[in-house]
Coordinates of C-alpha atoms and ligand atoms in Angstrom, one line a residue:
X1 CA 24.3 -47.2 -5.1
X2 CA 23.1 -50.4 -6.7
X3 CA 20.5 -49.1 -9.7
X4 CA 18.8 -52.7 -9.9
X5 CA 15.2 -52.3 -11.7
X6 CA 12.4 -51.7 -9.2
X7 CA 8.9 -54.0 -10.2
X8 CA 7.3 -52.6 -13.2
X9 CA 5.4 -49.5 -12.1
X10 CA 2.9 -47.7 -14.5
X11 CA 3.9 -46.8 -18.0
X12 CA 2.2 -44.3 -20.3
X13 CA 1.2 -46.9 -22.2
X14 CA -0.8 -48.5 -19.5
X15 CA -3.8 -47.1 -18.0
X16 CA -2.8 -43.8 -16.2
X17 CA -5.4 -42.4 -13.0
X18 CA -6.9 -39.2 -13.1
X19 CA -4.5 -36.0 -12.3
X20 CA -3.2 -32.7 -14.0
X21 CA -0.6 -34.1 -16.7
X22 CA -0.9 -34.7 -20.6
X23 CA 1.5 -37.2 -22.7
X24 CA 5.3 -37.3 -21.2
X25 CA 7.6 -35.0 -22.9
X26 CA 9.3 -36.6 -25.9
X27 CA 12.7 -37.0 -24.5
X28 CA 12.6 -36.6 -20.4
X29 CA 16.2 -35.3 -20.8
X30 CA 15.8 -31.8 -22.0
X31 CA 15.3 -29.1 -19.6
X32 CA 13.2 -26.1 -20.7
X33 CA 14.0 -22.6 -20.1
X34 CA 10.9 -21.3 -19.3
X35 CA 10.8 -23.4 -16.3
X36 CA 14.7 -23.8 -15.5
X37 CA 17.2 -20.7 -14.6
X38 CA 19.0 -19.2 -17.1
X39 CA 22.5 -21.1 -17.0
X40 CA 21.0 -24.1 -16.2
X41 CA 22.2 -27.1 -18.8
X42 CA 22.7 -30.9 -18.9
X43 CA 26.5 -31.9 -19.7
X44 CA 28.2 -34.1 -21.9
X45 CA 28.2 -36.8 -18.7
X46 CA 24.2 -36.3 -18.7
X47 CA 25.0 -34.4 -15.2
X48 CA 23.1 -30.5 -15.0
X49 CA 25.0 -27.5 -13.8
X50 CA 24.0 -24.2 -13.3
X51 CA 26.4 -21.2 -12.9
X52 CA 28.8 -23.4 -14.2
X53 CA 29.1 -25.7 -11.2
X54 CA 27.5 -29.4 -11.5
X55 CA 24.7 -30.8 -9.0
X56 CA 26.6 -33.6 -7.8
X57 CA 29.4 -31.3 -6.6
X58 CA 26.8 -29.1 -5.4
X59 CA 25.0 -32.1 -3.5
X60 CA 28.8 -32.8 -2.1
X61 CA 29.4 -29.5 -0.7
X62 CA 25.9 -28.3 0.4
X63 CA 24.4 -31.3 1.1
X64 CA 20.7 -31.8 0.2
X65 CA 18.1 -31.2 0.0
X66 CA 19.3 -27.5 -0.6
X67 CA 17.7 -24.6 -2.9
X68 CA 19.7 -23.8 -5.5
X69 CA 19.4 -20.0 -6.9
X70 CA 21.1 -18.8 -10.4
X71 CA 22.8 -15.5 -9.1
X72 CA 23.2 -14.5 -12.7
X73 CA 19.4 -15.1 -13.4
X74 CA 18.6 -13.4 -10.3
X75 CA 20.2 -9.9 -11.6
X76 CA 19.1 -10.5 -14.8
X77 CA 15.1 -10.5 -14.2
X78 CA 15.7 -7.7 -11.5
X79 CA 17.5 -5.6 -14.0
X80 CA 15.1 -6.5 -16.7
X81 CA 12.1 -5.1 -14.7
X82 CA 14.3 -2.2 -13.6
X83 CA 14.9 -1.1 -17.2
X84 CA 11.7 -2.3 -18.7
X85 CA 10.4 0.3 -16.0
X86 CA 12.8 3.1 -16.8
X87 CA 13.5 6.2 -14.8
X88 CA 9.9 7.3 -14.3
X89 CA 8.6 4.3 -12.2
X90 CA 9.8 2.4 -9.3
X91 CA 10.2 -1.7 -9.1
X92 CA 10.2 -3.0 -5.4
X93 CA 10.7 -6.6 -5.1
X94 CA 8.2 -7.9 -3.0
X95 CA 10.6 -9.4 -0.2
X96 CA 8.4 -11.9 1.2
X97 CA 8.8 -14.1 -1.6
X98 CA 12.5 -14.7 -0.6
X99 CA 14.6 -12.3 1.4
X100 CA 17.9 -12.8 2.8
X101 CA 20.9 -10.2 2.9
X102 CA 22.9 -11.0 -0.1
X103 CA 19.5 -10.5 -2.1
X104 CA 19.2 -7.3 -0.6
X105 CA 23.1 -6.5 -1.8
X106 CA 21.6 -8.0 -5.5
X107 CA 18.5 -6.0 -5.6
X108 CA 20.3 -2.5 -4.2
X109 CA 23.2 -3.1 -6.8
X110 CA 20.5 -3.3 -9.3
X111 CA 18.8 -0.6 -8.5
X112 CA 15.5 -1.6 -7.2
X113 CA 13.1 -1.1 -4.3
X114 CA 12.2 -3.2 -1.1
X115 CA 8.8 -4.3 -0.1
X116 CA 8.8 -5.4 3.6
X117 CA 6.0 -6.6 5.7
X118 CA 7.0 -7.3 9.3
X119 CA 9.7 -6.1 11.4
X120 CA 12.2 -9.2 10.6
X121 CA 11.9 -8.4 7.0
X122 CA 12.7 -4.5 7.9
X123 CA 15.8 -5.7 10.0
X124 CA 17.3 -8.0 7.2
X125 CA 16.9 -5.1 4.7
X126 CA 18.2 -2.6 7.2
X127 CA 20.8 -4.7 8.1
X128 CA 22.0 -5.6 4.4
X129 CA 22.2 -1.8 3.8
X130 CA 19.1 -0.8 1.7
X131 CA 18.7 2.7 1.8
X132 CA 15.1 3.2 4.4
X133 CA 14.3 5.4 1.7
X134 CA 13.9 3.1 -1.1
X135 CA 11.8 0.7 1.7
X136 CA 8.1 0.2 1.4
X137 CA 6.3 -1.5 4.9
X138 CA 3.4 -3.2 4.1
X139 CA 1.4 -5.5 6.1
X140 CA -2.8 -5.7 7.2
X141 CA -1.7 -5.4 11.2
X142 CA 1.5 -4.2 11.8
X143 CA 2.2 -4.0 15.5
X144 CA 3.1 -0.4 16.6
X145 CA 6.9 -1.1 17.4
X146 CA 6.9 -1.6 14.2
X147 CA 5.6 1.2 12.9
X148 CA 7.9 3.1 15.2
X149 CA 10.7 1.3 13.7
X150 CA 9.9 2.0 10.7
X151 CA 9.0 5.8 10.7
X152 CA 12.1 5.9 13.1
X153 CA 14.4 4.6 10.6
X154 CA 12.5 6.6 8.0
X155 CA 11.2 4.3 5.3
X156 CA 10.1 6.0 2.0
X157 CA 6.3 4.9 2.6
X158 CA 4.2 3.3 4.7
X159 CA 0.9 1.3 3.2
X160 CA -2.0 1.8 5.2
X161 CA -4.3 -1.3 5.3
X162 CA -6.9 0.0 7.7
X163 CA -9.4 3.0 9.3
X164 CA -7.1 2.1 12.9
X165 CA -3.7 1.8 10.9
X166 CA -4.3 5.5 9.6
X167 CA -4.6 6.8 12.9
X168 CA -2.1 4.5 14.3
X169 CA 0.8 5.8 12.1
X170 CA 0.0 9.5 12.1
X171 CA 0.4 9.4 15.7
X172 CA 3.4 7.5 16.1
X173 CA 4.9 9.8 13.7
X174 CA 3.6 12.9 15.0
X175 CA 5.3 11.3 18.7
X176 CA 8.5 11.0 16.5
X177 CA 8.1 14.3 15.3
X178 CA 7.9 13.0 11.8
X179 CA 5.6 13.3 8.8
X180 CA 5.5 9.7 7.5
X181 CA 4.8 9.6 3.7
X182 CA 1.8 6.8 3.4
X183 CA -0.4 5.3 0.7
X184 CA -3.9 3.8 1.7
X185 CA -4.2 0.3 0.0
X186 CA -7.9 -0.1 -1.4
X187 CA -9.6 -3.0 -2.7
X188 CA -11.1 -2.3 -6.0
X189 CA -13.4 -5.7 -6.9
X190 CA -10.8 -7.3 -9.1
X191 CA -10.6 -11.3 -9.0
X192 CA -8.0 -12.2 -10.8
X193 CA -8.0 -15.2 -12.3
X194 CA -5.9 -17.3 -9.7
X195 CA -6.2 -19.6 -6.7
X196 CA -9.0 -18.5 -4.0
X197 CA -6.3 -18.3 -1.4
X198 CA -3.8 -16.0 -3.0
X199 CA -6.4 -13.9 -5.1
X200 CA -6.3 -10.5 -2.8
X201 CA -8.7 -7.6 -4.6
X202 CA -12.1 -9.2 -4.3
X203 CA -13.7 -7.6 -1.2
X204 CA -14.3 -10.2 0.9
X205 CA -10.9 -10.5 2.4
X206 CA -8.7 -9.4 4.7
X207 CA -6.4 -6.4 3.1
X208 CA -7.3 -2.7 1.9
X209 CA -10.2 -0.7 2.6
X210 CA -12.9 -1.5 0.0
X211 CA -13.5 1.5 -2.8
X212 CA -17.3 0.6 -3.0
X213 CA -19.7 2.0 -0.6
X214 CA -17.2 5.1 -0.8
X215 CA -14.8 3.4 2.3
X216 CA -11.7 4.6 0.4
X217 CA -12.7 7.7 0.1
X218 CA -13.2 8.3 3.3
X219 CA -10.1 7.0 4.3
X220 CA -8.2 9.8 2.0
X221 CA -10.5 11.9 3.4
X222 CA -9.1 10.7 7.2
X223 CA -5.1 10.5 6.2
X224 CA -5.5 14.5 4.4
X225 CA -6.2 16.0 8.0
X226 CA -4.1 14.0 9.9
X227 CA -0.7 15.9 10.2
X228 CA 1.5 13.1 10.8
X229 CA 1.0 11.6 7.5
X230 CA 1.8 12.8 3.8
X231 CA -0.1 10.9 1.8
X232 CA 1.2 10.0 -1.8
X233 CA -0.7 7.4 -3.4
X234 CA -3.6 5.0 -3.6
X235 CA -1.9 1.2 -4.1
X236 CA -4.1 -1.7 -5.2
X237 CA -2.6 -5.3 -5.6
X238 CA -4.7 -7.4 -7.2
X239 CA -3.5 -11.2 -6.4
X240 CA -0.5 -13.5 -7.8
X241 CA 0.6 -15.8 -10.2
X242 CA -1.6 -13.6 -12.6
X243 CA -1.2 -14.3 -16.5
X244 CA -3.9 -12.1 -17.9
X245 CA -3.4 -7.7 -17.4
X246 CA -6.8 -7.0 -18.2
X247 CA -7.7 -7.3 -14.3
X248 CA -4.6 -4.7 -14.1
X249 CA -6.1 -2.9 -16.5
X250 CA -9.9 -2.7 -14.6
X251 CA -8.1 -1.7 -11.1
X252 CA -6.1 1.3 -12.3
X253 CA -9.0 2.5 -14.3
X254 CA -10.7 2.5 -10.6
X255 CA -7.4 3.4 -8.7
X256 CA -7.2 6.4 -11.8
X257 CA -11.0 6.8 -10.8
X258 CA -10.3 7.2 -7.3
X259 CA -7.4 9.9 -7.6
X260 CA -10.2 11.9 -9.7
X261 CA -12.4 11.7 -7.4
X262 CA -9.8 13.3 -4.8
X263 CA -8.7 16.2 -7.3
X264 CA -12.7 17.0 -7.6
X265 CA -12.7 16.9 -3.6
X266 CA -10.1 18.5 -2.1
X267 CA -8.3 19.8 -4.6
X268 CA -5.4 17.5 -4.5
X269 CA -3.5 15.7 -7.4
X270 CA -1.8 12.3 -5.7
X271 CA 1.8 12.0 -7.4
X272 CA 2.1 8.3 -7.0
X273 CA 0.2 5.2 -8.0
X274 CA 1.0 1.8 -6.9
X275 CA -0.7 -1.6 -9.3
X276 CA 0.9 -4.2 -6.8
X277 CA 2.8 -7.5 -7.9
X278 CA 1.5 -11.1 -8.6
X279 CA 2.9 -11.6 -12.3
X280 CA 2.6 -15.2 -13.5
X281 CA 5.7 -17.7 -14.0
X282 CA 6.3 -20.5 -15.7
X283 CA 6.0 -23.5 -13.3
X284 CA 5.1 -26.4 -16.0
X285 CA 5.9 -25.9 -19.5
X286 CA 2.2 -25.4 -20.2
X287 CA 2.3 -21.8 -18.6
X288 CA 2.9 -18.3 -20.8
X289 CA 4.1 -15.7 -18.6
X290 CA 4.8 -12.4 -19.7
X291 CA 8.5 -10.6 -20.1
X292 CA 8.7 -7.3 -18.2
X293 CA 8.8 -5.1 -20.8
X294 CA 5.6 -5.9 -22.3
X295 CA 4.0 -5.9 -18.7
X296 CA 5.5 -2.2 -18.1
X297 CA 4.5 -1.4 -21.4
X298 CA 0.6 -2.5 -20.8
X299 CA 0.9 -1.1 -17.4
X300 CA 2.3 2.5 -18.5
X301 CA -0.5 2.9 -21.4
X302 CA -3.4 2.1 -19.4
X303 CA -2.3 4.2 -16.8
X304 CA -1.7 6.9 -19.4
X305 CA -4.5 6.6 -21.3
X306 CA -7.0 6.5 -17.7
X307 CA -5.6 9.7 -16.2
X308 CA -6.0 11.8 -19.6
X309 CA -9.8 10.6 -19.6
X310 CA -9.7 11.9 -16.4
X311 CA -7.4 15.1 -17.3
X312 CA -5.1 14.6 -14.5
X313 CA -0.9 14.4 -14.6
X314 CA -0.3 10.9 -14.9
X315 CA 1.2 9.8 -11.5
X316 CA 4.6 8.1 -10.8
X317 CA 3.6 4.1 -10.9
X318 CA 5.1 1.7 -9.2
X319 CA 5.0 -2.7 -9.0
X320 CA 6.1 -5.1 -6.7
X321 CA 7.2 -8.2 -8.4
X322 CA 8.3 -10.8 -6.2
X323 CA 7.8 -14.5 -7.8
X324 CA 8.3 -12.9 -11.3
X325 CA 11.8 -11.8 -10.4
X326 CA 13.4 -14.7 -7.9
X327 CA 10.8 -17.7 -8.4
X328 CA 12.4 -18.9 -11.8
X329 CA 16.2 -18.0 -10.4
X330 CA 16.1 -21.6 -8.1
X331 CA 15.1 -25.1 -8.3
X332 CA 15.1 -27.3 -5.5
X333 CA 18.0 -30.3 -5.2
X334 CA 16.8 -33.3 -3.8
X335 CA 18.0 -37.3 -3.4
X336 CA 15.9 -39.7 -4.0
X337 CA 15.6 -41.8 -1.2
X338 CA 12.9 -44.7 -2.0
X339 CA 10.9 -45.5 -5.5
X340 CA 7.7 -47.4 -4.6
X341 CA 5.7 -48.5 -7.8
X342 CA 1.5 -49.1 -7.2
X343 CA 0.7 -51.1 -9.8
X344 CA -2.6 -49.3 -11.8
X345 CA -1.3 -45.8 -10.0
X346 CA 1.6 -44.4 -10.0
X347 CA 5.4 -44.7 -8.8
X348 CA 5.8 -42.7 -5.0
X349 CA 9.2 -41.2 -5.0
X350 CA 10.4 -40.5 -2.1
X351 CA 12.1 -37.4 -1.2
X352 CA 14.3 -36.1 1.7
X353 CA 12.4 -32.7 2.0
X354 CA 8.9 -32.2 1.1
X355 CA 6.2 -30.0 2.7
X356 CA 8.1 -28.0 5.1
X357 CA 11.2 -26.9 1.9
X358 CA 7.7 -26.6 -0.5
X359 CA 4.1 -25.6 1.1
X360 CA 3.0 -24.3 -1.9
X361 CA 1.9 -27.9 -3.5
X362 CA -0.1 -28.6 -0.3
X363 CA -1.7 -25.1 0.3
X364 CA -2.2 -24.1 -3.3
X365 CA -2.7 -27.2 -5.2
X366 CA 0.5 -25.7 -7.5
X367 CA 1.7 -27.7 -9.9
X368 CA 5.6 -28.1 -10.5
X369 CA 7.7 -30.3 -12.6
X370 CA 10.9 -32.2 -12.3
X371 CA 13.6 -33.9 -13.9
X372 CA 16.4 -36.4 -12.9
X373 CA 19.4 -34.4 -12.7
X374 CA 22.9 -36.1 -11.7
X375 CA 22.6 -38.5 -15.1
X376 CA 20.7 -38.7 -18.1
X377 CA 18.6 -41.9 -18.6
X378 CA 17.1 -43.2 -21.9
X379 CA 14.6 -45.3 -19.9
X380 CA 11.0 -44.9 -20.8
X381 CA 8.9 -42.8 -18.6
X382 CA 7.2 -43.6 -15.2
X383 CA 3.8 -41.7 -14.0
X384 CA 5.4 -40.3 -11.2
X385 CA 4.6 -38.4 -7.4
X386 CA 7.1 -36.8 -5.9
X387 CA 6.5 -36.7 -2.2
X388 CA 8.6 -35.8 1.2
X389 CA 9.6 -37.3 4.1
X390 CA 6.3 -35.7 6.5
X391 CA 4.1 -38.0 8.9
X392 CA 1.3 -36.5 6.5
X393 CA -0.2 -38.3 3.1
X394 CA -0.4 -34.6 2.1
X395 CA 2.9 -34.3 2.1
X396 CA 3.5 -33.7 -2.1
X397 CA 6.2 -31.7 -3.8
X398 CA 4.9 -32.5 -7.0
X399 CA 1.5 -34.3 -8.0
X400 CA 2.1 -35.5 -11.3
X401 CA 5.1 -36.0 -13.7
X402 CA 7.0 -38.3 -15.6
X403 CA 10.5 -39.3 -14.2
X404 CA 12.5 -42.2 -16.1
X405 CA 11.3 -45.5 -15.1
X406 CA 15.5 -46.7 -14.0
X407 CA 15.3 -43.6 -11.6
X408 CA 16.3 -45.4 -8.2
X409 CA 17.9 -44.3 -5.1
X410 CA 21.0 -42.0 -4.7
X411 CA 19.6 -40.4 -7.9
X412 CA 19.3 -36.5 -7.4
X413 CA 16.3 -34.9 -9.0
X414 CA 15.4 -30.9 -9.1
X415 CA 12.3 -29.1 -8.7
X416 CA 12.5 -26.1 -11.1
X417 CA 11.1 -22.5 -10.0
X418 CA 11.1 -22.9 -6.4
X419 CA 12.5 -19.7 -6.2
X420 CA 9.4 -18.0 -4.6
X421 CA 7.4 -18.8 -1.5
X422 CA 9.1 -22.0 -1.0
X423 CA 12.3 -21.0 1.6
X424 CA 10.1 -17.9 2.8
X425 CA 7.1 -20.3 3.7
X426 CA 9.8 -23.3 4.5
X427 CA 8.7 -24.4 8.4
X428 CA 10.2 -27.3 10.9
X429 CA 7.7 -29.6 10.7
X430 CA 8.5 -33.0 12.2
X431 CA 11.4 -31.1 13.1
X432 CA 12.9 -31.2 9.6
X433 CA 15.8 -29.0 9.1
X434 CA 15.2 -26.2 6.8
X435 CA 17.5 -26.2 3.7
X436 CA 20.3 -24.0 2.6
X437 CA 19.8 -21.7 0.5
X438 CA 23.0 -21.7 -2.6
X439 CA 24.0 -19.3 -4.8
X440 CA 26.0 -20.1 -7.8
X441 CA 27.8 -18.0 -10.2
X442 CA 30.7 -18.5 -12.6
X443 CA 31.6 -21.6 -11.4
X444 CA 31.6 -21.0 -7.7
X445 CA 28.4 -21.7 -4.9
X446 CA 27.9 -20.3 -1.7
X447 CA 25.4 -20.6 0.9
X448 CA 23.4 -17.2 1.6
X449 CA 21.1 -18.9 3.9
X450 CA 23.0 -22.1 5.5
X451 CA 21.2 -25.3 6.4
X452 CA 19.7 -25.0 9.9
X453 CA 21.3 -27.4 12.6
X454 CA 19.6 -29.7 15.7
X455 CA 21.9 -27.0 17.2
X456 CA 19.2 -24.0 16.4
X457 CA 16.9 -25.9 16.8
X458 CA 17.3 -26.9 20.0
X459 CA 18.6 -23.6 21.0
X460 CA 15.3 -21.9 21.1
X461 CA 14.0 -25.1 22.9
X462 CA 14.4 -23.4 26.7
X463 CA 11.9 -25.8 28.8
Ligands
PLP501 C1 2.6 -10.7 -2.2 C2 2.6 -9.3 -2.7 C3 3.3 -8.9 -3.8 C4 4.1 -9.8 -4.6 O1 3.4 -10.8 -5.2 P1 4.1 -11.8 -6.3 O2 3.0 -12.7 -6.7 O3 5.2 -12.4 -5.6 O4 4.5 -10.9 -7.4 C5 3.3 -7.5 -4.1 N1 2.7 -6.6 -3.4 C6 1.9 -7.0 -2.3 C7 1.2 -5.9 -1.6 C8 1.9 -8.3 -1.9 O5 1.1 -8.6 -0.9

């Protein structure tokens, strides 16, 4: 691949347009931890490994584009969550942010719970031996197969998202002959300080029955009599890609609220409280997130400290991180296929993935970074926009960033913590295969998810 220098695009020097970037990193070369996974490094040869296997040998066996996840890092933030939780709470990963069987293996062997939320996420966990018991079905309208599938199979609890769903599951277990244990998600009027689209506790919006006007109560009040159910817990979840606890720390004072308000009622302590997922990560160096421990620790004392106010036992918690644990474990492998300066703009690279391997840009306006990864380059740096291969102008993997200005095609660059909600939300638009999923460890990679085929797709093609 011939590397012959492109027409001077824009430099930081020159007049950069309006977008979400400061000054280019001092030295474009250096990859930083709190965005990379953990045994990711840049060699002697200027080429990055991770799990001690290199990208270009990684781009030769798997092809690209292809998500790349850090096996090692993967356990590690599970097991850091499980232990910063300790014996008297529960961590389920929240498997819609990326679920496939040999994650299932991971997170069993580590000791965690499941969240699921349709019946093809209960199959893969069911199929990848997670114990039902340690399975939590969540979901705002699950069909009732599903609900008989799950009650059937006997999954540990059941979240109940609405005044029909409460019925809905009591008899379908009562049918089964079962008492399914249940907790009613409420809304408690948190916004936390994210995205409109992916902020979940305000009360206009689609999940949980709304605590104000006294809707939750009644709801308890509903699931108590109903014989089919055994209810166990109130859960709130409060929206994602959260960096500050204190809208934790106003929803379990109302969830702790809530369970007092039940004692006074009918007499009944709930053992279990639930505060949800949606802890921040690290997607540009400019983000904080928080470690586990400290989040448990936060967590814990406010829960603590509510249900003393309140003189009640404090109830078993549980969380549901999903991005926090796997987001950070993968970064996205990608050749570069064209470089296209506009002079007074930026340089377009082009990409042979984009919207449907990474949504998130598009949907969310997220903000991601990247870094040349098969060489190093001491070239100055290039206002960059990473962009895919879509019939769309949309179609942006990452909006601004600085790339070496010599970056050229047949270069391979990475898109760090695309671990989350990029493979789960991956689609087939323009009929764009959807990319494998790798896992490497101690200098070995295999697939866990392999690269679709024109073969699957055509194969549900029947007309
Ligand atoms: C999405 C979701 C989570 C996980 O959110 P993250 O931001 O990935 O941590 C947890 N619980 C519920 C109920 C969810 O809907």
């Amino acid at each position: 691949m011939s590397r012959s220098a492109h027409p001077a695009g824009p430099r930081h020097a020159d007049v950069l347009p309006e977008g979400h970037y400061t000054a280019p990193p001092a030295d474009l070369n250096v990859l930083d931890h709190k965005v990379w996974a953990q045994t990711v490094g840049r060699g002697a040869d200027g080429v990055v490994t991770v799990g001690g296997v290199d990208v270009k040998t990684l781009a030769e066996r798997h092809g690209t584009p292809a998500y790349i996840l850090d096996e090692a890092d993967f356990r590690a933030r599970a097991r850091a969550w499980r232990t910063a939780f300790g014996a008297e709470a529960d961590v389920f990963y929240a498997g819609k942010a990326f679920l496939s069987r040999a994650v299932v293996r991971w997170l069993h062997e580590e000791g965690l719970n499941l969240d699921v939320c349709s019946g093809g996420e209960l199959a893969t966990a069911l199929s990848a031996g997670m114990p039902a018991e340690r399975i939590a079905f969540h979901g705002n309208n699950k069909s009732s197969e599903e609900i008989r599938r799950a009650v059937e199979a006997g999954v540990g609890r059941i979240v109940l998202d609405s005044f029909q769903e409460i019925v809905r599951v009591a008899h379908i277990a009562q049918s089964l002959g079962k008492r399914q244990k249940v907790q009613i998600r409420i809304t408690v009027g948190v916004e936390a300080h994210t995205h409109e689209f992916i902020a979940t506790a305000h009360e206009d919006q689609k999940f949980g029955i709304p605590l104000a006007g006294g809707q939750a109560a009644e709801a308890v009040r509903r699931a108590l009599q109903l014989d089919g159910l055994e209810l166990i817990g109130i859960h709130s979840h409060i929206g994602s890609q959260i960096f500050d606890m204190s809208g934790f720390e106003v929803a379990a004072h109302r969830v702790v609220g809530l369970l007092k308000d039940i004692r006074d009622e009918h007499g009944v302590e709930l053992p279990e409280i639930d505060l949800g997922g949606g802890l921040g990560i690290a997607y540009t160096s400019d983000d904080d997130p928080r470690e586990p421990h400290e989040i448990a620790k936060a967590l814990t004392e406010i829960v603590s400290r509510e249900c003393d106010a309140a003189r009640l036992r404090t109830p078993r918690i549980s969380v549901e991180p999903g991005r926090a644990i796997v987001g950070p474990t993968a970064f996205t492998l990608y050749e570069v296929g064209t470089v296209k300066p506009l002079e007074g703009l930026r340089t377009y690279v082009s990409v042979d993935g984009g919207m449907s391997d990474n949504i998130r840009t598009a949907l969310y306006d997220a903000e991601y970074s990247v870094a040349l990864v098969s060489r190093s380059s001491s070239a100055e740096p290039m206002l960059a926009r990473v962009v895919g291969k879509h019939c769309e102008s949309g179609d942006i993997v990452v909006r601004d960033a600085f790339l070496p200005a010599d970056l050229a095609p047949g270069d391979l660059i990475a898109v760090p913590a695309t671990g989350a909600y990029c493979r789960s939300m991956a689609s087939n638009y323009n009929h764009v295969l959807r990319p494998p999923v790798v896992a490497v460890k101690d200098g070995e990679s295999r697939e866990i998810v392999r690269r679709e085929t024109e073969e699957d797709l055509l194969r549900l093609d029947v007309g």
